[in-house]
GROMACS .gro file of N, CA, C and O in nm:
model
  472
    1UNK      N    1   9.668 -13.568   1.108
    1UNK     CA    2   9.660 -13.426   1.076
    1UNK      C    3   9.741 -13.344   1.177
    1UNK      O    4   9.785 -13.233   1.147
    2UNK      N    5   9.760 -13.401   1.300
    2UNK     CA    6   9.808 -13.290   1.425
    2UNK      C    7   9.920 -13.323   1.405
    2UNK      O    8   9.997 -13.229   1.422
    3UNK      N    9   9.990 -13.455   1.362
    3UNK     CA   10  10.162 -13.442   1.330
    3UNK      C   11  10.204 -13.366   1.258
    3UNK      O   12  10.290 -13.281   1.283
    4UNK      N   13  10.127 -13.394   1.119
    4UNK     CA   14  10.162 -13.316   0.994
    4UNK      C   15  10.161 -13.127   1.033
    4UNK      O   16  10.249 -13.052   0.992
    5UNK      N   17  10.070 -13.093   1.099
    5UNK     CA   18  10.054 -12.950   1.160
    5UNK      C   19  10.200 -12.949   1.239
    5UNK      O   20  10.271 -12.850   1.220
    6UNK      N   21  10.261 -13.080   1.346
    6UNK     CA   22  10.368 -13.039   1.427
    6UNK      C   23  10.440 -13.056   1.343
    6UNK      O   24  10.514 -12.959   1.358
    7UNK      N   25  10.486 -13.121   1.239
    7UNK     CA   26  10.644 -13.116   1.148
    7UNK      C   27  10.619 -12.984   1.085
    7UNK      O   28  10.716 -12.908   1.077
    8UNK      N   29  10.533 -12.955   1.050
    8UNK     CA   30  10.555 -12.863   0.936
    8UNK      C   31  10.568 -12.764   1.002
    8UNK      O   32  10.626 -12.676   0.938
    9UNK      N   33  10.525 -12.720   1.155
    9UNK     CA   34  10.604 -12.569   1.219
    9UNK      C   35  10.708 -12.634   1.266
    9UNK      O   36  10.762 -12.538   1.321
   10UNK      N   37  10.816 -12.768   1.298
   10UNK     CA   38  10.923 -12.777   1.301
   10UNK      C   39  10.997 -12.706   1.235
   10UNK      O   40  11.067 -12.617   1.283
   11UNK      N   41  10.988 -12.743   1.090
   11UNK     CA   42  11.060 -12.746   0.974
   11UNK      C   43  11.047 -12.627   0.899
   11UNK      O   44  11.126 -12.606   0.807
   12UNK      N   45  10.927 -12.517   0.937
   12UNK     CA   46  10.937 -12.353   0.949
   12UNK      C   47  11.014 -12.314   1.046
   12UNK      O   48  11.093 -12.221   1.031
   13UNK      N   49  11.003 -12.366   1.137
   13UNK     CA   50  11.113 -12.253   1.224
   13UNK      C   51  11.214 -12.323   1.246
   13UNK      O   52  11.281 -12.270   1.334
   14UNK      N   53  11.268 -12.438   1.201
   14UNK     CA   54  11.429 -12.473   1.131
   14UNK      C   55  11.481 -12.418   1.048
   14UNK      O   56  11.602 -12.399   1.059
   15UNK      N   57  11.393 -12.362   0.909
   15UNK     CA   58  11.405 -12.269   0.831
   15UNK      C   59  11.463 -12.184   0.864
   15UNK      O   60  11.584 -12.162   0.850
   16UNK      N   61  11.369 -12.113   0.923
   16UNK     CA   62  11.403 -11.951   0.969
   16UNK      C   63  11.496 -11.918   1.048
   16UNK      O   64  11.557 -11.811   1.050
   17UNK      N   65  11.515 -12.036   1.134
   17UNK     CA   66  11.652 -12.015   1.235
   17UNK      C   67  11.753 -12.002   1.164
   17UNK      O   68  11.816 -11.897   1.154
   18UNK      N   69  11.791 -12.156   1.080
   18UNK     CA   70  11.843 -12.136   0.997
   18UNK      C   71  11.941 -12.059   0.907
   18UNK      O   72  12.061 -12.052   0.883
   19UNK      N   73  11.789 -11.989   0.860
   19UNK     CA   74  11.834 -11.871   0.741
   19UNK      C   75  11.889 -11.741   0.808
   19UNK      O   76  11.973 -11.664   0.760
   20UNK      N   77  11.819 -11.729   0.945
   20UNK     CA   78  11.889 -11.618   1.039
   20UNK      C   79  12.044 -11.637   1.094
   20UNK      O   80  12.114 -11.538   1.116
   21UNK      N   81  12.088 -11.764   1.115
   21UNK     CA   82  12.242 -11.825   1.136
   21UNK      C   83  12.289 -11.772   0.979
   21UNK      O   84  12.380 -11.689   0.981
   22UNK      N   85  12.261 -11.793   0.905
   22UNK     CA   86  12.344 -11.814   0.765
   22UNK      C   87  12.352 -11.658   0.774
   22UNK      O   88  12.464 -11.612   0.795
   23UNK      N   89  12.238 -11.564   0.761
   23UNK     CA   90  12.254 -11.384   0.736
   23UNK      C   91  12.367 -11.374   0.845
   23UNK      O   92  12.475 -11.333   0.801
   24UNK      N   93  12.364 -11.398   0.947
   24UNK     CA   94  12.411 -11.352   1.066
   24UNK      C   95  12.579 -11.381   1.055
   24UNK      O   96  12.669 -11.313   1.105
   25UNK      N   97  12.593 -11.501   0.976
   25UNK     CA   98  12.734 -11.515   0.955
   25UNK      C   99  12.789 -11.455   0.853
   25UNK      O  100  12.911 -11.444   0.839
   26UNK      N  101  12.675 -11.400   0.751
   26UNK     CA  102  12.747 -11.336   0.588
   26UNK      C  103  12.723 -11.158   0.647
   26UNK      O  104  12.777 -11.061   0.592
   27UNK      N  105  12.674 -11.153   0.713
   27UNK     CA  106  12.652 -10.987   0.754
   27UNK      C  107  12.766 -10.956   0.811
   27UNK      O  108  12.868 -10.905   0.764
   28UNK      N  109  12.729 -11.006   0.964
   28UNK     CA  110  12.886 -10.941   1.077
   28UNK      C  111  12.968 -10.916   1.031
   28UNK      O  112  13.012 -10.973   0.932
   29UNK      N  113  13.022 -10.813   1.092
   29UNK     CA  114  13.171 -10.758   0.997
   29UNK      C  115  13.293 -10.830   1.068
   29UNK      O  116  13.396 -10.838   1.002
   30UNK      N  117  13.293 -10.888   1.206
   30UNK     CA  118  13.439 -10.940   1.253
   30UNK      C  119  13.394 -11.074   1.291
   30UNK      O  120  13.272 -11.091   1.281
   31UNK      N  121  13.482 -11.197   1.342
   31UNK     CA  122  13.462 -11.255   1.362
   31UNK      C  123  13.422 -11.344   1.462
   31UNK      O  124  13.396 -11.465   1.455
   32UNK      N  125  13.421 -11.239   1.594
   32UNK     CA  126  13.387 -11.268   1.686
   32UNK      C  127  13.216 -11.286   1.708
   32UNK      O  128  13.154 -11.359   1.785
   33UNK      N  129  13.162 -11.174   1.592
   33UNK     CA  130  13.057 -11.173   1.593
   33UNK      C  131  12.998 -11.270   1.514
   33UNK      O  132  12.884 -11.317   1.514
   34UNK      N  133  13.118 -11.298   1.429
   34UNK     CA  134  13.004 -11.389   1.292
   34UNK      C  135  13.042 -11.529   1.395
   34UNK      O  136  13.003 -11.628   1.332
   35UNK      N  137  13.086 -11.561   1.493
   35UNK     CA  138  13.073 -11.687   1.540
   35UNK      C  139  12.933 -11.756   1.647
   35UNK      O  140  12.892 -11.867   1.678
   36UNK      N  141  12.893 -11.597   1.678
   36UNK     CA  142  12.737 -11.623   1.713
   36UNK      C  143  12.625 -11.722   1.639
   36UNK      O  144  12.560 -11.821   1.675
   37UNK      N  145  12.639 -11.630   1.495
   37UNK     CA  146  12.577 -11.659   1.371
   37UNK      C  147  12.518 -11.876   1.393
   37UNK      O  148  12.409 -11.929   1.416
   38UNK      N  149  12.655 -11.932   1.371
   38UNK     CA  150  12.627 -12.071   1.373
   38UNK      C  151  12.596 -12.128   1.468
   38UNK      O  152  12.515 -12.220   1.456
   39UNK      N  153  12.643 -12.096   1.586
   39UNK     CA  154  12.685 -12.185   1.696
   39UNK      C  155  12.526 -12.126   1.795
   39UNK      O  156  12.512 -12.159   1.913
   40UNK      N  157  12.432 -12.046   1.729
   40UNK     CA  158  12.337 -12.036   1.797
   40UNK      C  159  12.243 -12.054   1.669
   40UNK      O  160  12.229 -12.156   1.602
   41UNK      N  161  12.190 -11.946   1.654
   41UNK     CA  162  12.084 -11.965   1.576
   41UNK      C  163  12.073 -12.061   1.469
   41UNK      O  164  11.957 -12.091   1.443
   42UNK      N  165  12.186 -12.131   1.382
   42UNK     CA  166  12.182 -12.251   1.311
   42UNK      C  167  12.158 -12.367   1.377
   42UNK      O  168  12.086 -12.455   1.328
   43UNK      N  169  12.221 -12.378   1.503
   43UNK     CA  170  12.198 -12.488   1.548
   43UNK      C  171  12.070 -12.519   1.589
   43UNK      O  172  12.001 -12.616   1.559
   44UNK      N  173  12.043 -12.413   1.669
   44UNK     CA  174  11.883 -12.426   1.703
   44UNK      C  175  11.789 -12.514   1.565
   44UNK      O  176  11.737 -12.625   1.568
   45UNK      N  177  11.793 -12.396   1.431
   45UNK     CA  178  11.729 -12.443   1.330
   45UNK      C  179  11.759 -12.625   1.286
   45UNK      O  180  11.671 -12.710   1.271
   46UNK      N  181  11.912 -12.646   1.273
   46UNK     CA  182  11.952 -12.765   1.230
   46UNK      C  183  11.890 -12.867   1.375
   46UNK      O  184  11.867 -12.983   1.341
   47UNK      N  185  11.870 -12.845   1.484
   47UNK     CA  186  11.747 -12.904   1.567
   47UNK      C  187  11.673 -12.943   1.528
   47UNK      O  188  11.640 -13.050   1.478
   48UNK      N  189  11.609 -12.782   1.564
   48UNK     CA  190  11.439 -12.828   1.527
   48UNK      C  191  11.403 -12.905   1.406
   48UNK      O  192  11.303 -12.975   1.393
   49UNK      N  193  11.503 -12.882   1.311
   49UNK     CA  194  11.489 -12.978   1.190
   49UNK      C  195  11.529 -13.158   1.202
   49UNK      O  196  11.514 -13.245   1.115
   50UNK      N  197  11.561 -13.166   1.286
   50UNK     CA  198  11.604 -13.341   1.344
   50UNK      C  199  11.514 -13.379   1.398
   50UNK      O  200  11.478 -13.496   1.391
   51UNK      N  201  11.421 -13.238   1.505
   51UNK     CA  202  11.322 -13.313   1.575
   51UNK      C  203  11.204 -13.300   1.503
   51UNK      O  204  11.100 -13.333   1.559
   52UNK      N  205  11.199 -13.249   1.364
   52UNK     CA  206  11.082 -13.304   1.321
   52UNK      C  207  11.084 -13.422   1.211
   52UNK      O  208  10.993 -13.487   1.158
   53UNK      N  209  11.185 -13.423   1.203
   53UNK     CA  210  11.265 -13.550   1.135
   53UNK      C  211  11.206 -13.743   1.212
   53UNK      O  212  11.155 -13.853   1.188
   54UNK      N  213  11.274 -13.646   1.318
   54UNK     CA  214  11.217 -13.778   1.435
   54UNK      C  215  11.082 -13.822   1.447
   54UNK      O  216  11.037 -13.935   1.431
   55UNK      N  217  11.016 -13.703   1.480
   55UNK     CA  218  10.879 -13.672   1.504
   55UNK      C  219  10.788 -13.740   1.374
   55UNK      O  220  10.681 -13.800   1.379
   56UNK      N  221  10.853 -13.714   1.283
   56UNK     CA  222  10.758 -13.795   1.112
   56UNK      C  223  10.842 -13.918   1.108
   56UNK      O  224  10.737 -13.981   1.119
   57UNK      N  225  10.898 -13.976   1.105
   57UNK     CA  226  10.968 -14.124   1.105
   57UNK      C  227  10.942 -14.207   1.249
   57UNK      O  228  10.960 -14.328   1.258
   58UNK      N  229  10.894 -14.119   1.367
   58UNK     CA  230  10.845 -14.215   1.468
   58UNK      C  231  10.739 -14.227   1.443
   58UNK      O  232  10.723 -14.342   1.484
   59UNK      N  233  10.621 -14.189   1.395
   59UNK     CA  234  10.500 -14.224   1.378
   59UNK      C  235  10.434 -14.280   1.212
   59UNK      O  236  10.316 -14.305   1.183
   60UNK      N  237  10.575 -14.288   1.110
   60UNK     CA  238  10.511 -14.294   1.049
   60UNK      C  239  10.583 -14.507   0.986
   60UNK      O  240  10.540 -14.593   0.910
   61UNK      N  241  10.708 -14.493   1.082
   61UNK     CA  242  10.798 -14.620   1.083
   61UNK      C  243  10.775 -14.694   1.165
   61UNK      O  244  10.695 -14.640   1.240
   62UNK      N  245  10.805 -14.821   1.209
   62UNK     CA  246  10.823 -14.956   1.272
   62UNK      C  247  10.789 -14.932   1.451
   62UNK      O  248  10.725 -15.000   1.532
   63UNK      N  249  10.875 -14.788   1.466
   63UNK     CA  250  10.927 -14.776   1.603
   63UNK      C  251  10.933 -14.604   1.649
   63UNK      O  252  10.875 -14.503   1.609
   64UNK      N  253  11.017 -14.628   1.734
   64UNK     CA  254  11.083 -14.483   1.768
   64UNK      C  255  11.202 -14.471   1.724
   64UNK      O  256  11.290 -14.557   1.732
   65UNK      N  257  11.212 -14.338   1.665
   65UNK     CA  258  11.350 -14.289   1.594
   65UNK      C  259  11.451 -14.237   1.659
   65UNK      O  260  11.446 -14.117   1.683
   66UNK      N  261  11.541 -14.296   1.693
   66UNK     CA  262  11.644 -14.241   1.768
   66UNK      C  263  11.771 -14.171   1.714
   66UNK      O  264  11.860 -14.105   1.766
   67UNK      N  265  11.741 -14.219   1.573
   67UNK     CA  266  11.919 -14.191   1.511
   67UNK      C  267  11.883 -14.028   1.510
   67UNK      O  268  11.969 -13.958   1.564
   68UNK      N  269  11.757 -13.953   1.451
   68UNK     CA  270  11.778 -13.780   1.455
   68UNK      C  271  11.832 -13.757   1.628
   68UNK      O  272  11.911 -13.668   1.660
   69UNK      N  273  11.792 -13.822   1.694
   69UNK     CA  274  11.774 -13.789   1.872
   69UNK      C  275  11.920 -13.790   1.878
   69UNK      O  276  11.965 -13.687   1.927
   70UNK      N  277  12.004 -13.875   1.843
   70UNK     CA  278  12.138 -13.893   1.895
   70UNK      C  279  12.197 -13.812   1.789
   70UNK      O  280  12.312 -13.784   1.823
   71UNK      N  281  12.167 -13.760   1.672
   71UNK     CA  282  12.249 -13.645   1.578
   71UNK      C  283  12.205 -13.517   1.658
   71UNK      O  284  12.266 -13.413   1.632
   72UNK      N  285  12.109 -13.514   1.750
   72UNK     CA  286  12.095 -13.336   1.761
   72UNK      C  287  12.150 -13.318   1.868
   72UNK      O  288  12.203 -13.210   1.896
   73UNK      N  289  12.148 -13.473   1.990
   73UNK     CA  290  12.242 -13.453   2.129
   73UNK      C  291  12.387 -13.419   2.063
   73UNK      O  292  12.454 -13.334   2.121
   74UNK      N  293  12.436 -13.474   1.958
   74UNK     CA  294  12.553 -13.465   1.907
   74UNK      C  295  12.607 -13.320   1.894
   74UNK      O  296  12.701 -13.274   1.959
   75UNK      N  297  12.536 -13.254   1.800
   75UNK     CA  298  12.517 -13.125   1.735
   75UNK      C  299  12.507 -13.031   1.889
   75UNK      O  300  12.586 -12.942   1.920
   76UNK      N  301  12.402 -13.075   1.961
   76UNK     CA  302  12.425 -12.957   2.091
   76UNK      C  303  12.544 -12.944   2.164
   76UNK      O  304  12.595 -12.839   2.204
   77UNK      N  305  12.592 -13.082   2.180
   77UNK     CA  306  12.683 -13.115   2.255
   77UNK      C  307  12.800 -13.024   2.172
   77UNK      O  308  12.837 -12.924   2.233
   78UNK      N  309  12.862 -13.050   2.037
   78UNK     CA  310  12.996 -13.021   1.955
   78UNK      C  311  12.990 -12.897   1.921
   78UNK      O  312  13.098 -12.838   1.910
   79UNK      N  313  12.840 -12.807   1.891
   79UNK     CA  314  12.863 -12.687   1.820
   79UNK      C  315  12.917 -12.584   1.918
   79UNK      O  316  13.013 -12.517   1.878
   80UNK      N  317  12.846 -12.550   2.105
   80UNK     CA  318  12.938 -12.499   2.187
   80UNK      C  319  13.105 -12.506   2.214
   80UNK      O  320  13.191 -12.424   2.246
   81UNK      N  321  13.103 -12.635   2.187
   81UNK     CA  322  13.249 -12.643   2.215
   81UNK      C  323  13.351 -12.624   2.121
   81UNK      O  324  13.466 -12.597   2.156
   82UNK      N  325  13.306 -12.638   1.966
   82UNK     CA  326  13.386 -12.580   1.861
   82UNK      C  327  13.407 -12.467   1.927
   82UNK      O  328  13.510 -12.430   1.982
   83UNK      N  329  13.287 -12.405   1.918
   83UNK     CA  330  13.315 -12.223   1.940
   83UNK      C  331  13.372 -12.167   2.024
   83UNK      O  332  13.423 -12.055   2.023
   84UNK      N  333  13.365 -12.272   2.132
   84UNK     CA  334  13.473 -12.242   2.235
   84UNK      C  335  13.622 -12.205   2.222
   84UNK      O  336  13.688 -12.105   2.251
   85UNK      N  337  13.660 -12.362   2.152
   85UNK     CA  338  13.829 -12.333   2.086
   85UNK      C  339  13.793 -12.281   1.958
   85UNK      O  340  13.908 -12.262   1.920
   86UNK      N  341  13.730 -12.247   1.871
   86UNK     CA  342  13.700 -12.120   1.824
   86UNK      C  343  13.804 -11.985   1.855
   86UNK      O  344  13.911 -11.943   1.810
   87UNK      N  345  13.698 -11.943   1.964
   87UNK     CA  346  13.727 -11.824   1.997
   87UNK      C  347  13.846 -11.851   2.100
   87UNK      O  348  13.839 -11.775   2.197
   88UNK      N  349  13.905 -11.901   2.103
   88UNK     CA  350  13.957 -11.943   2.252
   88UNK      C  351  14.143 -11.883   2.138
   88UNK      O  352  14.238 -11.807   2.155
   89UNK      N  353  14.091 -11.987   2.028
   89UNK     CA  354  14.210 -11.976   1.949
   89UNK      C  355  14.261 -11.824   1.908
   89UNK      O  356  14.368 -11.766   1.924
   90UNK      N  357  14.136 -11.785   1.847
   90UNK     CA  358  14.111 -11.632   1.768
   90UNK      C  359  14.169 -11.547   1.875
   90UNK      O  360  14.253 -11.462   1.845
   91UNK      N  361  14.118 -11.571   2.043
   91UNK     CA  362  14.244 -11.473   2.120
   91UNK      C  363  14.364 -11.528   2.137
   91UNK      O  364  14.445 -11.439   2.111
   92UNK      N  365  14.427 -11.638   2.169
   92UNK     CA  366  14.559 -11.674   2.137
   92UNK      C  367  14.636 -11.562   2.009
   92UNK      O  368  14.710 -11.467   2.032
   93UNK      N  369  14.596 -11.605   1.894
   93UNK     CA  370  14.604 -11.514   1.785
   93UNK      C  371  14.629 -11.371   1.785
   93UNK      O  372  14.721 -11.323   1.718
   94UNK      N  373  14.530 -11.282   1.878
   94UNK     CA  374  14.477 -11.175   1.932
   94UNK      C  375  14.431 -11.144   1.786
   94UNK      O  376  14.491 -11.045   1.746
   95UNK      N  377  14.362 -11.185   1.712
   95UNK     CA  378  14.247 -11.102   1.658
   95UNK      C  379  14.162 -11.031   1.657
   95UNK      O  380  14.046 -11.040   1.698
   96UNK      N  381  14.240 -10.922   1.588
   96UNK     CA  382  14.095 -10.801   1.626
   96UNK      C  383  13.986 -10.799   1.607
   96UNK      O  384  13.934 -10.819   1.497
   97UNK      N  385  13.910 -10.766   1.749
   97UNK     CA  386  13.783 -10.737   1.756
   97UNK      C  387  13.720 -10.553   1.742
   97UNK      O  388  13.753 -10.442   1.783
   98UNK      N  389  13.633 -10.604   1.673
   98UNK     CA  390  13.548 -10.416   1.699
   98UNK      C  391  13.488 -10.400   1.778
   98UNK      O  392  13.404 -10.310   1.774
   99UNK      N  393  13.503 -10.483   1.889
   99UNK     CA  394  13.448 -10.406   1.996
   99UNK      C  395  13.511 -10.387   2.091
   99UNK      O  396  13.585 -10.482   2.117
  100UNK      N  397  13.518 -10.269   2.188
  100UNK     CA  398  13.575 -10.166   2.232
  100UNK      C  399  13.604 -10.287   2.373
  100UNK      O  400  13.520 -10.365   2.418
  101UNK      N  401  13.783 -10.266   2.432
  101UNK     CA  402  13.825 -10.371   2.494
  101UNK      C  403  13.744 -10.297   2.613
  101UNK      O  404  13.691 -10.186   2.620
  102UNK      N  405  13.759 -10.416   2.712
  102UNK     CA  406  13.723 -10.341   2.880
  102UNK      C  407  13.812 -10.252   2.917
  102UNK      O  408  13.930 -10.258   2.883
  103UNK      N  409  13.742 -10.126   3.019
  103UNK     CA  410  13.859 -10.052   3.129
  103UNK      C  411  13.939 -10.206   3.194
  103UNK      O  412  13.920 -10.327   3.196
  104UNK      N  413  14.039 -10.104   3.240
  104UNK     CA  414  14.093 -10.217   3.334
  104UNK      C  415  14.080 -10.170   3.485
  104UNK      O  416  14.126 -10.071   3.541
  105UNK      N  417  14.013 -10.260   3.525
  105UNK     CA  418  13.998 -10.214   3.712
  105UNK      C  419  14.037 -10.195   3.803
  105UNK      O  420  14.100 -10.282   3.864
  106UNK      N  421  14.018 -10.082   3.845
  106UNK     CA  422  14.123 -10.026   3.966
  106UNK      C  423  14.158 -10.156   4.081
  106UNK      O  424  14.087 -10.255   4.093
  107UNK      N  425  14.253 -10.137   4.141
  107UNK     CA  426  14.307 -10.253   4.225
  107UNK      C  427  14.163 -10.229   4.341
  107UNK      O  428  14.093 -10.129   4.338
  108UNK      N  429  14.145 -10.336   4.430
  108UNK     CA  430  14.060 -10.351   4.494
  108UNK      C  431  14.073 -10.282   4.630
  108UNK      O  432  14.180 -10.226   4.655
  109UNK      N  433  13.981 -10.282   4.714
  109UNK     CA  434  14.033 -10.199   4.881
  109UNK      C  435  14.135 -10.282   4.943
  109UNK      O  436  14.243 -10.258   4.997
  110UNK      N  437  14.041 -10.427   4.909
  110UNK     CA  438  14.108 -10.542   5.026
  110UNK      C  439  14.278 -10.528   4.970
  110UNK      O  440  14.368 -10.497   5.049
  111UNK      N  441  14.300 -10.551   4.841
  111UNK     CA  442  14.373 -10.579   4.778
  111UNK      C  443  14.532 -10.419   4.866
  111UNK      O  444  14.645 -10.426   4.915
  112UNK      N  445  14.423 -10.302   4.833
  112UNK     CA  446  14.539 -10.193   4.852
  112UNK      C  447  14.584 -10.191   5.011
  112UNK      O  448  14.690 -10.156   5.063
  113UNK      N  449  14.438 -10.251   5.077
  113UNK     CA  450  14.436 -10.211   5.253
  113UNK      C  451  14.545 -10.306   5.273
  113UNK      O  452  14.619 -10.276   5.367
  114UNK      N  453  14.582 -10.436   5.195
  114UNK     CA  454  14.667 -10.519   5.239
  114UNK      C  455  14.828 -10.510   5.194
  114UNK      O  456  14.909 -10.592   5.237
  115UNK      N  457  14.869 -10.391   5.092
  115UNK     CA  458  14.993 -10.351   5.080
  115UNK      C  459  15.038 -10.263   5.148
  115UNK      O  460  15.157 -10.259   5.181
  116UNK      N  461  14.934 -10.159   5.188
  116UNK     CA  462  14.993 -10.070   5.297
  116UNK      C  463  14.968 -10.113   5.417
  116UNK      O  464  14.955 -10.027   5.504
  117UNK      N  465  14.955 -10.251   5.454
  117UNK     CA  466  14.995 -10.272   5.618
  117UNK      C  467  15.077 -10.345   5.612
  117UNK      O  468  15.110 -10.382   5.725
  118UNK      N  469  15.142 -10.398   5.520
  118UNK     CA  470  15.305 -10.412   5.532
  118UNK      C  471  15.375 -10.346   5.505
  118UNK      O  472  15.494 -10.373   5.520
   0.00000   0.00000   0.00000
């Protein structure tokens, strides 16, 4: 009874993460933002959904389940780093973003104290 209670709030709040990655990527209007969308809140969900995957096939099979364990190290490991060259690319590109660039910062003291003493 206490597994069945732990998969089944796995597999609710895999859901919901989920379904919050998927809005989050069909909403945002640019793409800097809609890359949040997957690379966080889906993944989380597509998790928690492996580890309750695991969690009902280790107790209910032979052994311990490792193959969800090594798909979600997988998934943690690849979904940051897509998004990395992701976004890494999207500025190469310079794709516009809507959000407002940084000032650019005044030169520093050390930086000025050391042109005017030469």
């Amino acid at each position: 009874m206490m597994i069945e209670l732990l998969v089944s709030v796995l597999i609710l709040a895999g859901a919901v993460f989920t379904l919050i990655g998927a809005l989050g990527l069909v909403g945002l209007r640019d793409f800097y933002t809609r890359l949040h969308g997957p690379t966080k809140a889906t993944t989380l969900g597509v998790g928690s959904l492996l580890v309750a995957s695991a969690v009902w096939f280790s107790t209910r099979g032979d052994g311990l389940s490792l193959h969800e364990v090594l798909v979600t190290l997988f998934l943690f490991i690849t979904a940051p780093v897509s998004a990395h060259l992701l976004a890494k690319a999207a500025l190469h590109q310079r794709l516009h973003s809507l959000a407002p660039a940084p000032e650019s910062k005044p030169e520093s003291a050390a930086q000025s104290g050391e042109a005017g003493a030469g």
